[in-house]
Amino acid sequence: MFGKKRVDINAILDGQIEQLLRETSQFEDMLNHKIYCESCGTCITMENIGIMIPYTENSVTKLKFYCEKINCIEDYNSNG
Ligand SMILES: [Zn+2]
């Protein structure tokens, strides 16, 4: 029912994801497997990004990530 294709992030091209990650200086972190799902803690890669959420910390914009698991996306939806 909720296939991968339903997730918004899949509408974004990999190149755009890379660009966003470079803008937030998180591209290296992803390459080094240092980015984790906010919900389940799974290591986030280009293949399993479900949702990216921009937030600001010390005036620096960063991205939070949820993986593509339906439980994690529901967790995001219920927690905002
Ligand atoms: Zn997850």
Tab-separated table of N, CA, C and O and ligand atoms in Angstrom, residues 36-42 44 48 65-69 71-73, ligand 1:
chain	number	residue	atom	x	y	z
A	36	TYR	N	22.251	9.085	10.727
A	36	TYR	CA	21.358	8.027	11.188
A	36	TYR	C	19.911	8.483	11.187
A	36	TYR	O	19.622	9.662	11.386
A	37	CYS	N	19.031	7.522	11.006
A	37	CYS	CA	17.599	7.777	11.079
A	37	CYS	C	17.239	8.280	12.480
A	37	CYS	O	17.675	7.705	13.478
A	38	GLU	N	16.445	9.362	12.535
A	38	GLU	CA	16.032	9.933	13.816
A	38	GLU	C	15.156	8.972	14.613
A	38	GLU	O	15.030	9.086	15.822
A	39	SER	N	14.508	8.066	13.906
A	39	SER	CA	13.575	7.174	14.568
A	39	SER	C	14.225	5.867	14.997
A	39	SER	O	14.198	5.502	16.166
A	40	CYS	N	14.826	5.151	14.060
A	40	CYS	CA	15.322	3.805	14.371
A	40	CYS	C	16.834	3.724	14.456
A	40	CYS	O	17.366	2.702	14.866
A	41	GLY	N	17.529	4.777	14.058
A	41	GLY	CA	18.973	4.764	14.173
A	41	GLY	C	19.705	4.052	13.046
A	41	GLY	O	20.924	3.918	13.079
A	42	THR	N	18.969	3.635	12.037
A	42	THR	CA	19.601	3.004	10.879
A	42	THR	C	20.520	3.996	10.176
A	42	THR	O	20.213	5.178	10.083
A	44	ILE	N	21.833	6.073	7.392
A	44	ILE	CA	21.172	6.597	6.194
A	44	ILE	C	22.153	6.627	5.024
A	44	ILE	O	23.277	7.113	5.150
A	48	ASN	N	18.378	4.656	1.137
A	48	ASN	CA	17.271	4.473	2.087
A	48	ASN	C	16.775	5.757	2.730
A	48	ASN	O	16.103	5.724	3.745
A	65	PHE	N	17.267	13.301	9.287
A	65	PHE	CA	16.851	12.264	8.350
A	65	PHE	C	16.015	11.181	9.011
A	65	PHE	O	16.246	10.819	10.170
A	66	TYR	N	15.063	10.691	8.233
A	66	TYR	CA	14.361	9.474	8.591
A	66	TYR	C	14.572	8.516	7.431
A	66	TYR	O	14.613	8.947	6.277
A	67	CYS	N	14.701	7.238	7.731
A	67	CYS	CA	14.879	6.269	6.657
A	67	CYS	C	13.520	5.957	6.025
A	67	CYS	O	12.488	6.477	6.435
A	68	GLU	N	13.541	5.098	5.049
A	68	GLU	CA	12.337	4.873	4.244
A	68	GLU	C	11.379	3.856	4.864
A	68	GLU	O	10.329	3.591	4.291
A	69	LYS	N	11.742	3.306	6.025
A	69	LYS	CA	10.828	2.341	6.650
A	69	LYS	C	9.517	3.026	7.001
A	69	LYS	O	9.517	4.146	7.514
A	71	ASN	N	7.507	2.538	9.374
A	71	ASN	CA	7.398	2.872	10.798
A	71	ASN	C	8.061	4.212	11.098
A	71	ASN	O	7.574	4.988	11.917
A	72	CYS	N	9.154	4.463	10.443
A	72	CYS	CA	9.901	5.696	10.702
A	72	CYS	C	9.174	6.884	10.102
A	72	CYS	O	9.139	7.963	10.687
A	73	ILE	N	8.589	6.684	8.943
A	73	ILE	CA	7.851	7.765	8.310
A	73	ILE	C	6.595	8.074	9.133
A	73	ILE	O	6.245	9.241	9.327
B	1	ZN	ZN	14.395	4.488	10.448
